Short mmCIF file of N, CA and C in Angstrom, two decimals:
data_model
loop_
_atom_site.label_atom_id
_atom_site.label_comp_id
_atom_site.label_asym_id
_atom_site.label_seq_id
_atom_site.Cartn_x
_atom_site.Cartn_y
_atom_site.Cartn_z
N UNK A 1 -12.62 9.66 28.54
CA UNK A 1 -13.51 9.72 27.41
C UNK A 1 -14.93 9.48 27.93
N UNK A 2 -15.87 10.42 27.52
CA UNK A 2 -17.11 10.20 27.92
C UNK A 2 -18.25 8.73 27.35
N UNK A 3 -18.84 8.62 28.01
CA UNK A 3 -19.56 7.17 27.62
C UNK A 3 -20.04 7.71 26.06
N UNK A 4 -21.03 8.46 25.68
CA UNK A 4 -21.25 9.01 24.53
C UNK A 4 -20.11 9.28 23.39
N UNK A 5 -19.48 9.82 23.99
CA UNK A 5 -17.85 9.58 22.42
C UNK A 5 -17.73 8.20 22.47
N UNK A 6 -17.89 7.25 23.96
CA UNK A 6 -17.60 6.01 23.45
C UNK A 6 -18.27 4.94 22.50
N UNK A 7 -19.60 5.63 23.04
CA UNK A 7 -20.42 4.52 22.20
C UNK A 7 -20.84 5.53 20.74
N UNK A 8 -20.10 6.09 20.35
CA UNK A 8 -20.26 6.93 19.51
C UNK A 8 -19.07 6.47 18.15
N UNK A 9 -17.58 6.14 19.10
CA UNK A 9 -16.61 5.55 18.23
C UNK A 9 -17.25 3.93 18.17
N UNK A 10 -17.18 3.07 18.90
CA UNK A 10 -18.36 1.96 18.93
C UNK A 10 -19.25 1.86 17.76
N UNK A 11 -19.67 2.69 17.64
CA UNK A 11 -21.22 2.74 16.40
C UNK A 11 -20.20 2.91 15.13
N UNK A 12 -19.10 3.68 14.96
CA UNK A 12 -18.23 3.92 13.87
C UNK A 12 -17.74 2.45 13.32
N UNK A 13 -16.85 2.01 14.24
CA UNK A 13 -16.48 1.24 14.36
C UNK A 13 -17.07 -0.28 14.26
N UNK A 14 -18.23 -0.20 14.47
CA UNK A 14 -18.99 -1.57 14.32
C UNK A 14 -19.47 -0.84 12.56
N UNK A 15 -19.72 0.11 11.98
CA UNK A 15 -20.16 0.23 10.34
C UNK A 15 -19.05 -0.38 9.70
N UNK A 16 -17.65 0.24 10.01
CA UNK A 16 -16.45 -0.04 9.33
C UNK A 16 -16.52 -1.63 9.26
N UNK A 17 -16.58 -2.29 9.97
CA UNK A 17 -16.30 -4.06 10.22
C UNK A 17 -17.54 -4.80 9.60
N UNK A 18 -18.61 -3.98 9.39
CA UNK A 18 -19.90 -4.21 8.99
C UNK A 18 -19.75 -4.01 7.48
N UNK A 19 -19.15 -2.99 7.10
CA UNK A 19 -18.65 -2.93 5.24
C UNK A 19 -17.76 -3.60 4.91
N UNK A 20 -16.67 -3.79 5.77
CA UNK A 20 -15.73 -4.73 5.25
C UNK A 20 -16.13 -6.51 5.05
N UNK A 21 -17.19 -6.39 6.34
CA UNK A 21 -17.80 -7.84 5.79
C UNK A 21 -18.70 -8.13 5.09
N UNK A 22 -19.56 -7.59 5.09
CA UNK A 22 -20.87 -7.21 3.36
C UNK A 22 -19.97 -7.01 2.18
N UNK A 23 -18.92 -6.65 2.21
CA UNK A 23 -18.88 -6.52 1.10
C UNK A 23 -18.25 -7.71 0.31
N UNK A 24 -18.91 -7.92 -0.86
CA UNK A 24 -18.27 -9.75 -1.75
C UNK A 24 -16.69 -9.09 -2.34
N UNK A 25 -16.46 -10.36 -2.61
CA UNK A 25 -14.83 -10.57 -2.71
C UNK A 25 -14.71 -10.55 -4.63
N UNK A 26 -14.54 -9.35 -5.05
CA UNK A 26 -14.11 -9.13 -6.43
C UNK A 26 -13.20 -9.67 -6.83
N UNK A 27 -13.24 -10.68 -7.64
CA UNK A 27 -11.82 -10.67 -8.26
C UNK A 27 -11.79 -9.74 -9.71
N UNK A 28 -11.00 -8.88 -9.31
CA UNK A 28 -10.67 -7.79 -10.20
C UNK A 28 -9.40 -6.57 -9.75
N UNK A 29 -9.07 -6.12 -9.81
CA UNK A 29 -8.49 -4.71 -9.71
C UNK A 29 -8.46 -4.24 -8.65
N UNK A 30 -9.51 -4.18 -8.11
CA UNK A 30 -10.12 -3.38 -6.79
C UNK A 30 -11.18 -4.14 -5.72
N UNK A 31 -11.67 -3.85 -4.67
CA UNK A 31 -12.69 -4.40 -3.91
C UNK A 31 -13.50 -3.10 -3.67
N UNK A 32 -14.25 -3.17 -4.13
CA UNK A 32 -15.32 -1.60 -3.71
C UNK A 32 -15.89 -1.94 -1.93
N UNK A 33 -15.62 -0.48 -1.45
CA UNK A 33 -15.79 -0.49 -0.35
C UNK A 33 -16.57 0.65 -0.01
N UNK A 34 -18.20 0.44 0.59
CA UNK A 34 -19.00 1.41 1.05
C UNK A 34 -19.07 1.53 2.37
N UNK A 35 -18.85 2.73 3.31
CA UNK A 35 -19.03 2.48 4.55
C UNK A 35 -20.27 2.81 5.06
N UNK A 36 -21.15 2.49 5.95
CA UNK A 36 -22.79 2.57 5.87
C UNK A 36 -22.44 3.30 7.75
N UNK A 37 -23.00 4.25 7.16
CA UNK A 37 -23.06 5.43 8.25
C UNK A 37 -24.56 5.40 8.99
N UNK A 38 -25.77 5.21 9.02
CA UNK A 38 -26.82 4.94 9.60
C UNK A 38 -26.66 4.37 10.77
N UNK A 39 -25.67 3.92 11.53
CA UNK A 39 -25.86 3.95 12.65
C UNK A 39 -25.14 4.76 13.69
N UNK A 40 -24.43 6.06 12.74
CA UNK A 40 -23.76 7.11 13.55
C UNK A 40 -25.37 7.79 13.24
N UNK A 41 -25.61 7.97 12.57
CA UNK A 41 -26.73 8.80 12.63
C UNK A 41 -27.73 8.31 13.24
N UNK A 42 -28.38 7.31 13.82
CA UNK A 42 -29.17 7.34 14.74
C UNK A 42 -28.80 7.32 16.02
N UNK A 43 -27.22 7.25 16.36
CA UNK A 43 -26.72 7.52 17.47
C UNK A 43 -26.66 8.80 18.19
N UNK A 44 -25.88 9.93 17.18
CA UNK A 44 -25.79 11.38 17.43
C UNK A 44 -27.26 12.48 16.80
N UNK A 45 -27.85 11.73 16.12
CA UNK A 45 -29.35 12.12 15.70
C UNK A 45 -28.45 13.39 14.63
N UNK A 46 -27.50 13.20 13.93
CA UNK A 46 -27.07 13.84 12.88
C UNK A 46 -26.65 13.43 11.62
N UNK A 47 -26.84 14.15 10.43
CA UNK A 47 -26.47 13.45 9.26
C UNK A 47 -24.84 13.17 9.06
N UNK A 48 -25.13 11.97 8.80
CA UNK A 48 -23.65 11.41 8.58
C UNK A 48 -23.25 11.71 6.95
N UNK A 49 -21.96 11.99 7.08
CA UNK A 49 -21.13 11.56 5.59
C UNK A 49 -21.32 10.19 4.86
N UNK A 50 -21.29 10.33 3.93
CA UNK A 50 -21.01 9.13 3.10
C UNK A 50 -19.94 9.07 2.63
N UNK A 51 -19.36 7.60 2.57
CA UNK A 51 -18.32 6.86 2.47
C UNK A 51 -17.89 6.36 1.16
N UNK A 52 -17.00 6.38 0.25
CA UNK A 52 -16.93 5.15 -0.72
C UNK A 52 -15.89 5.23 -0.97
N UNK A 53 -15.07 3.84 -1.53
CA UNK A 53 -14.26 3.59 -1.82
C UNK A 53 -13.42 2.69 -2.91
N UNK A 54 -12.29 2.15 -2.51
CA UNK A 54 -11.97 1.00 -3.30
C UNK A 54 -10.70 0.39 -2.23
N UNK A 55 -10.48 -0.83 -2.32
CA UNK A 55 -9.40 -1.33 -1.49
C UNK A 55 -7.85 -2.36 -2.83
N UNK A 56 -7.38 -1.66 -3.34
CA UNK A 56 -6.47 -2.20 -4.51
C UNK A 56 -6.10 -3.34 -4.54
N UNK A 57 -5.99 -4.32 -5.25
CA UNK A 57 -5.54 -5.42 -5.58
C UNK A 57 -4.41 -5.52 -6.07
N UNK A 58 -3.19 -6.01 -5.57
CA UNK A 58 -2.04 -6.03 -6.25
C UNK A 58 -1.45 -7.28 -6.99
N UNK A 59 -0.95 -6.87 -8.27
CA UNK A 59 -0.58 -7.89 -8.87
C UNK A 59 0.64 -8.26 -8.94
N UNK A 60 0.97 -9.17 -8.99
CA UNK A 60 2.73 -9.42 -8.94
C UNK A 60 3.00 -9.01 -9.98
N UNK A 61 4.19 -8.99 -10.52
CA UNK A 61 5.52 -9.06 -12.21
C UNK A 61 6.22 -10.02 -11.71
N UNK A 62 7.10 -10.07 -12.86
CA UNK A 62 8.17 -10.70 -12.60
C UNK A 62 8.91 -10.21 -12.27
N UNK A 63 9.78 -11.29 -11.45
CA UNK A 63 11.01 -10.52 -10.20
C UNK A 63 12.59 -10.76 -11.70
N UNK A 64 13.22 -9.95 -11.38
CA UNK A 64 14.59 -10.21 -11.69
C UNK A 64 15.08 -11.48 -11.09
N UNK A 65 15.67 -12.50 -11.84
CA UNK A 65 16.29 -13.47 -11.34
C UNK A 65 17.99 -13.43 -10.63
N UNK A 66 18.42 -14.13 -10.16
CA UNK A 66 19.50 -14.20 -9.72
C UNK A 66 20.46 -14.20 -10.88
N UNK A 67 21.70 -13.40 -10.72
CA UNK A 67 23.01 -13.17 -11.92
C UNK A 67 23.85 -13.62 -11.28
N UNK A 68 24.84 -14.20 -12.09
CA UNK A 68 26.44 -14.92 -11.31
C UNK A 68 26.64 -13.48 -12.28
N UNK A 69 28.01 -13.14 -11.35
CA UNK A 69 28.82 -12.26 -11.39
C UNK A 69 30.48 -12.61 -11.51
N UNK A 70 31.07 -12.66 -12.44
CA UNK A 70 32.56 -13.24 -12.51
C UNK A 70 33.32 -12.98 -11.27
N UNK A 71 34.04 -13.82 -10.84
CA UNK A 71 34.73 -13.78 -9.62
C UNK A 71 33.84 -13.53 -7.71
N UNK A 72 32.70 -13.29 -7.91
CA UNK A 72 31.93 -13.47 -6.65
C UNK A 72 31.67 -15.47 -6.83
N UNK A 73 31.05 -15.29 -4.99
CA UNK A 73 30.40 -16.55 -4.84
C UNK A 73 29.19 -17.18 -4.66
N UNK A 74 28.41 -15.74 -4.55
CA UNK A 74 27.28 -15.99 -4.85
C UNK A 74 26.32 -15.01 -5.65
N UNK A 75 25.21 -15.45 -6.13
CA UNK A 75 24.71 -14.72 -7.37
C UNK A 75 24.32 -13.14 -6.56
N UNK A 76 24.44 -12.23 -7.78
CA UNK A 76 23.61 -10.95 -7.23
C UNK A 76 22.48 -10.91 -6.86
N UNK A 77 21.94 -10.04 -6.72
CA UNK A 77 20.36 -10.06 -6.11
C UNK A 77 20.32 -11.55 -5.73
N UNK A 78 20.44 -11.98 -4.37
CA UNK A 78 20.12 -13.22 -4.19
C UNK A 78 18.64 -13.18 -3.50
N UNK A 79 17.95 -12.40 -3.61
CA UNK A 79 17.07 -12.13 -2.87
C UNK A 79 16.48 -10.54 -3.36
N UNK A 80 15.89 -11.51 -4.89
CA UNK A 80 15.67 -10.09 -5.96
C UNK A 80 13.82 -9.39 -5.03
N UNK A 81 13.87 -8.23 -6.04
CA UNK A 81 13.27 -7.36 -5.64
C UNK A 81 11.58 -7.86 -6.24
N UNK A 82 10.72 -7.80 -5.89
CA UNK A 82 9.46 -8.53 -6.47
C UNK A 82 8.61 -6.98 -6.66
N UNK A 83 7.89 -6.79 -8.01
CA UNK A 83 7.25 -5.48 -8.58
C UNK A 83 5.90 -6.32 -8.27
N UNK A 84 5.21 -5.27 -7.88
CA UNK A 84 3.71 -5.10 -7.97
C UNK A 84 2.89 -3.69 -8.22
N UNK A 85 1.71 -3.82 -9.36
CA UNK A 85 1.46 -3.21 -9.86
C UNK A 85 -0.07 -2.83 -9.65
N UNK A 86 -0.74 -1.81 -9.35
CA UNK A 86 -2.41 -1.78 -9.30
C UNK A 86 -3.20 -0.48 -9.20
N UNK A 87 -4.10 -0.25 -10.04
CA UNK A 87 -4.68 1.15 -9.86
C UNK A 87 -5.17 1.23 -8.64
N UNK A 88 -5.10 2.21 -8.82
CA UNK A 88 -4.86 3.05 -7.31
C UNK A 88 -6.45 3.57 -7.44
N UNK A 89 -7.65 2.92 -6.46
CA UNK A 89 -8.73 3.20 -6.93
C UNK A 89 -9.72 4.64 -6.52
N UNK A 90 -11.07 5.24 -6.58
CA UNK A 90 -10.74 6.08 -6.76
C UNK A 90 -12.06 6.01 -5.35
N UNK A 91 -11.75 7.28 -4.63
CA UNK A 91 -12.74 7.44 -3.15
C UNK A 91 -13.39 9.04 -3.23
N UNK A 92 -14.87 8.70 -2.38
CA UNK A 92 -15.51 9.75 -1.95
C UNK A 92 -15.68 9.87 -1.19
N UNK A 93 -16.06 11.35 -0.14
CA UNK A 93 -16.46 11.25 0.60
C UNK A 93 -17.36 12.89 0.38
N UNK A 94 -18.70 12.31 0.98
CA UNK A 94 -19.88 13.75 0.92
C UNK A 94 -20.36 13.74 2.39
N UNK A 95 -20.31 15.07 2.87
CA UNK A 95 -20.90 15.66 4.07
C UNK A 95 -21.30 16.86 3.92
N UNK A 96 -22.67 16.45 5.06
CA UNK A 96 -23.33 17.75 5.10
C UNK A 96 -23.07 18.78 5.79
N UNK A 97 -22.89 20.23 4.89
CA UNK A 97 -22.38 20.99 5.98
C UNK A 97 -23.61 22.34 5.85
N UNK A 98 -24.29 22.81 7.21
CA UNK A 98 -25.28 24.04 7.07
C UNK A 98 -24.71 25.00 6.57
N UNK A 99 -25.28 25.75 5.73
CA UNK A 99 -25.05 27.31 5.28
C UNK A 99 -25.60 28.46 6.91
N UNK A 100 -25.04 29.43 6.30
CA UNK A 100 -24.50 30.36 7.12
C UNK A 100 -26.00 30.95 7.45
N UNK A 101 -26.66 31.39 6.22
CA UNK A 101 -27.55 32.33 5.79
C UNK A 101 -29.36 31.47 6.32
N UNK A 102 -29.15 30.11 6.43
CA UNK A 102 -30.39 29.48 7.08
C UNK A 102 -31.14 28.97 6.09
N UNK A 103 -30.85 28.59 5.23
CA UNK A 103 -31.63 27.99 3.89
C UNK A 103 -30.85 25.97 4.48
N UNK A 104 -31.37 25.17 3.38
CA UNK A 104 -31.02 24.14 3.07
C UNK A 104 -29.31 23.72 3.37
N UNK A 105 -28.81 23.01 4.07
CA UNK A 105 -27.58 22.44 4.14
C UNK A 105 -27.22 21.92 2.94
N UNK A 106 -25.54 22.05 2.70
CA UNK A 106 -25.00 21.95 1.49
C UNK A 106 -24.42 20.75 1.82
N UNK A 107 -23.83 20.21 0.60
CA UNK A 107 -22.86 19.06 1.06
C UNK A 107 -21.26 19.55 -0.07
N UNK A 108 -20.88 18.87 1.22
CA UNK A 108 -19.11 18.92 1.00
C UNK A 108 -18.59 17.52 0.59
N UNK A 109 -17.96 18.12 -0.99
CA UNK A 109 -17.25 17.08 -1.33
C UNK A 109 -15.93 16.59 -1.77
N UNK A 110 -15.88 15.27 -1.10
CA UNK A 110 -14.16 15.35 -1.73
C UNK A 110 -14.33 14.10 -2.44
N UNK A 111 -13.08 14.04 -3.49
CA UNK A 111 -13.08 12.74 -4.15
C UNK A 111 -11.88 12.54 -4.85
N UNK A 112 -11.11 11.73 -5.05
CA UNK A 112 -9.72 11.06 -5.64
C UNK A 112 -10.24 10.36 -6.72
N UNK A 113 -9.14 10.65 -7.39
CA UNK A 113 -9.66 10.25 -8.95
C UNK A 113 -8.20 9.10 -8.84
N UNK A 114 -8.50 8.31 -9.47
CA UNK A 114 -7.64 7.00 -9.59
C UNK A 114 -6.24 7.45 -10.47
N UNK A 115 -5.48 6.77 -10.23
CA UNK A 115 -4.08 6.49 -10.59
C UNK A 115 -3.64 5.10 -10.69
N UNK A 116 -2.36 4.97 -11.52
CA UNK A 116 -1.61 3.76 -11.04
C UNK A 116 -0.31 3.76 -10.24
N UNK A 117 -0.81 2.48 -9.34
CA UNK A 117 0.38 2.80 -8.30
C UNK A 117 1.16 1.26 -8.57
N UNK A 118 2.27 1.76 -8.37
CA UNK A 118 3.60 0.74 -8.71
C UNK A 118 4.68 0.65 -7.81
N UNK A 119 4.49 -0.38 -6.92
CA UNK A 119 5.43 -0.93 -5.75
C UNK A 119 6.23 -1.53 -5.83
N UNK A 120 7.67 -2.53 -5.11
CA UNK A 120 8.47 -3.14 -5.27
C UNK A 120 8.57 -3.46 -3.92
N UNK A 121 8.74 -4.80 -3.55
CA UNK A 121 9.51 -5.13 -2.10
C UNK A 121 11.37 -4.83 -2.10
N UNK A 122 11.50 -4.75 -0.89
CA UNK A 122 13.03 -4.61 -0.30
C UNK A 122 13.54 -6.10 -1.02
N UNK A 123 15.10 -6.32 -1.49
CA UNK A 123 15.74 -6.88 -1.91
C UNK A 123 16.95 -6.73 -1.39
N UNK A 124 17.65 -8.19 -1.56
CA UNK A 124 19.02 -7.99 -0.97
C UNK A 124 19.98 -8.56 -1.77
N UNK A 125 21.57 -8.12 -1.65
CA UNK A 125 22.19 -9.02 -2.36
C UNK A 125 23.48 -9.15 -1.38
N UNK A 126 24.06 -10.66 -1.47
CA UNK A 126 25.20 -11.01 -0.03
C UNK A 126 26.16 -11.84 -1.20
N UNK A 127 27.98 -11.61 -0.73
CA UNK A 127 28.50 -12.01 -0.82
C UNK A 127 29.22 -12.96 0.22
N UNK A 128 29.74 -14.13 0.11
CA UNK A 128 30.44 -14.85 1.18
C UNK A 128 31.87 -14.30 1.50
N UNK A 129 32.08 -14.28 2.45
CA UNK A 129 34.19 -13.97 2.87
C UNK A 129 34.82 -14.84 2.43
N UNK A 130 34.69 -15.21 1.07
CA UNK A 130 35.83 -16.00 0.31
C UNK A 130 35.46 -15.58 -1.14
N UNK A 131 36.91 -15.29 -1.98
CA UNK A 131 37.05 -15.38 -3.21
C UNK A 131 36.55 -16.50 -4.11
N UNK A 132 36.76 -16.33 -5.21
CA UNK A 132 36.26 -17.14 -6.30
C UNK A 132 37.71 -18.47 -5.97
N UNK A 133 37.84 -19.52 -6.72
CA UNK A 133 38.90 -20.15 -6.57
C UNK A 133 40.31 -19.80 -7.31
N UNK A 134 41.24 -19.66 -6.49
CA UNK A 134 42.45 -18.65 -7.73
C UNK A 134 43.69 -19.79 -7.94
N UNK A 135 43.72 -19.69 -9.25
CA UNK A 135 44.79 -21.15 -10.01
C UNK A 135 46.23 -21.14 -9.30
N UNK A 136 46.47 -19.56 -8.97
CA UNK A 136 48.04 -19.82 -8.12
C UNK A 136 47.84 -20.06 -6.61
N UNK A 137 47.20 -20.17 -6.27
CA UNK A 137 46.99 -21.14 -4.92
C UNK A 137 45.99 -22.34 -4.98
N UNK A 138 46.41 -23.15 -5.90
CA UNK A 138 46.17 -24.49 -5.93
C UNK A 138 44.75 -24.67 -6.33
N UNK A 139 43.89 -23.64 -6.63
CA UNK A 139 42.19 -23.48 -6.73
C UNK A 139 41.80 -23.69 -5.49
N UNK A 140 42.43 -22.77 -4.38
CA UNK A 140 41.58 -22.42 -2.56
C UNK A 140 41.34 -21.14 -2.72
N UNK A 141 40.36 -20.61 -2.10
CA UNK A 141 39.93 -19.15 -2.73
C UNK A 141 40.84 -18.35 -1.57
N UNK A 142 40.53 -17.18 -1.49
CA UNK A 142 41.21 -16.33 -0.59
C UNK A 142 40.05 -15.49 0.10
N UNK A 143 40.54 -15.24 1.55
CA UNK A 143 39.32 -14.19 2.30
C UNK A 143 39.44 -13.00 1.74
N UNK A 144 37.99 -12.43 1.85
CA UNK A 144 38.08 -11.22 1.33
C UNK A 144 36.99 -10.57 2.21
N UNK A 145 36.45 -9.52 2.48
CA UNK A 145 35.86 -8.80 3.06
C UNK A 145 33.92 -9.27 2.58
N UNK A 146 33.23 -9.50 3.56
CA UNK A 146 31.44 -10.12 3.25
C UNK A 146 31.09 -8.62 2.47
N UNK A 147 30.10 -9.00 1.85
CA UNK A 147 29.55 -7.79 1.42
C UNK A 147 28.27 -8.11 0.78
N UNK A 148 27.25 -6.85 1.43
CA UNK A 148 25.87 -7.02 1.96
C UNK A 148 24.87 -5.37 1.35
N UNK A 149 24.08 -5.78 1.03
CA UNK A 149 23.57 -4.59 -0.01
C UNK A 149 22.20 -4.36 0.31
N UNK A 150 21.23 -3.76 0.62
CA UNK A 150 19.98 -3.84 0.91
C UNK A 150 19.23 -2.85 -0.37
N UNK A 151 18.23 -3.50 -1.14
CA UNK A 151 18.00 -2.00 -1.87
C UNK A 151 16.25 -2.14 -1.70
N UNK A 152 16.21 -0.74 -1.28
CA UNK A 152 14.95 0.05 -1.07
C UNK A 152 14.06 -0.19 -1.60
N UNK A 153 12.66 -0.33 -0.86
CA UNK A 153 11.35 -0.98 -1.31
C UNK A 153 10.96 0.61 -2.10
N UNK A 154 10.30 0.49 -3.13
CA UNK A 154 9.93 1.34 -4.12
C UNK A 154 8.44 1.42 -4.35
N UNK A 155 7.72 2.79 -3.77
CA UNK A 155 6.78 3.06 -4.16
C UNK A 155 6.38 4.42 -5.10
N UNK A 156 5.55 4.57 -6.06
CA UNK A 156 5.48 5.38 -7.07
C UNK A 156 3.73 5.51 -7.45
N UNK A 157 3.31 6.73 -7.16
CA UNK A 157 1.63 6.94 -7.38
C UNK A 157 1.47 8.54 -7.55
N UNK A 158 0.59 8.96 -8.63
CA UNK A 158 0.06 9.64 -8.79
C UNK A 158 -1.65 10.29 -8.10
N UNK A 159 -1.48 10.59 -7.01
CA UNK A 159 -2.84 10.51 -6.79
C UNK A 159 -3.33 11.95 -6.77
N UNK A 160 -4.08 12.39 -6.93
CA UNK A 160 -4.91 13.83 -6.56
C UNK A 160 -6.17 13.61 -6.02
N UNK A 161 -6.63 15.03 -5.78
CA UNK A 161 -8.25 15.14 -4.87
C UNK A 161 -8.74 16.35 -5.22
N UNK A 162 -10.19 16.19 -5.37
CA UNK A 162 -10.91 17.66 -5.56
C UNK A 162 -11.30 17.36 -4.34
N UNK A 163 -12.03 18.76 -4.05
CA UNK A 163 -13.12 19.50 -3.13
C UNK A 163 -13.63 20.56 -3.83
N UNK A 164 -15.17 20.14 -3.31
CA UNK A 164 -16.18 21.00 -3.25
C UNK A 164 -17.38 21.42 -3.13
N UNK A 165 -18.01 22.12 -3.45
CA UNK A 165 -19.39 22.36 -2.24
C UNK A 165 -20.36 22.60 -3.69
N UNK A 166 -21.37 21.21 -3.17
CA UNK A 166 -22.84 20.80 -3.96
C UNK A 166 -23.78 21.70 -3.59
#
């Protein structure tokens, strides 16, 4: 990699860490996030894109609690599934791009329009290798086969994007 791409990702890279720390701590929904491009552009002596964003805040629900189940030994979901819920916030990005014909540079735009997005963590549910206690053997349970369930972390979002030229 040439010294110039390096100190080129460098200059990127120091804006990104530079917006994430300017920017104050919302409590709300979202954290708005601007990325400040001025120092790619005095690096490569070209106009930079602009940046914007949002970084989502997730909120918990309530988890399903643990169920006894007749004849198991330990409850279902012992290790229920936890929902979180948060709009999905909404980003731009504008760059300049020259026209063909030699007039004024246009800018190119894209932008996501917000949604809500609705997550769940992984959950588990375990049985022990013993039965419930059974009255014709004195109330000693009997072995039975462990059994072990994993259910799938759940994500769900609507998102879209335009483009187009200002």
């Amino acid at each position: 990699m040439k010294s110039t791409a390096r100190g080129s990702l460098a200059a990127l890279l120091t804006c990104v860490a530079a917006a994430a720390a300017a920017t104050p701590a919302v409590a709300g929904e979202q954290v708005p996030v601007s990325v400040p491009m001025e120092g790619v552009e005095n690096v490569l002596g070209l106009r930079a894109p602009q940046i914007s964003g949002g970084i989502p805040v997730p909120t918990p629900g309530a988890m399903d609690r643990p169920r006894y189940v007749q004849g198991r030994m330990l409850p279902a979901h012992a290790l229920p599934q936890v929902p979180l819920t948060s709009p999905l916030p909404e980003a731009r990005l504008s760059s300049p791009v020259p026209t063909l014909l030699g007039g004024a540079s246009d800018r190119l735009g894209l932008s996501t329009g917000g949604s809500e997005l609705t997550t769940a963590t992984p959950g588990a549910s375990l049985d022990a290798p013993l039965s419930a206690p059974q009255a014709d053997q004195f109330g000693l349970p009997r072995v039975a086969l462990p059994v072990a369930a994993l259910h799938s972390p759940l994500l769900q979002a609507a998102p879209g994007a335009e483009l187009g030229l200002n």
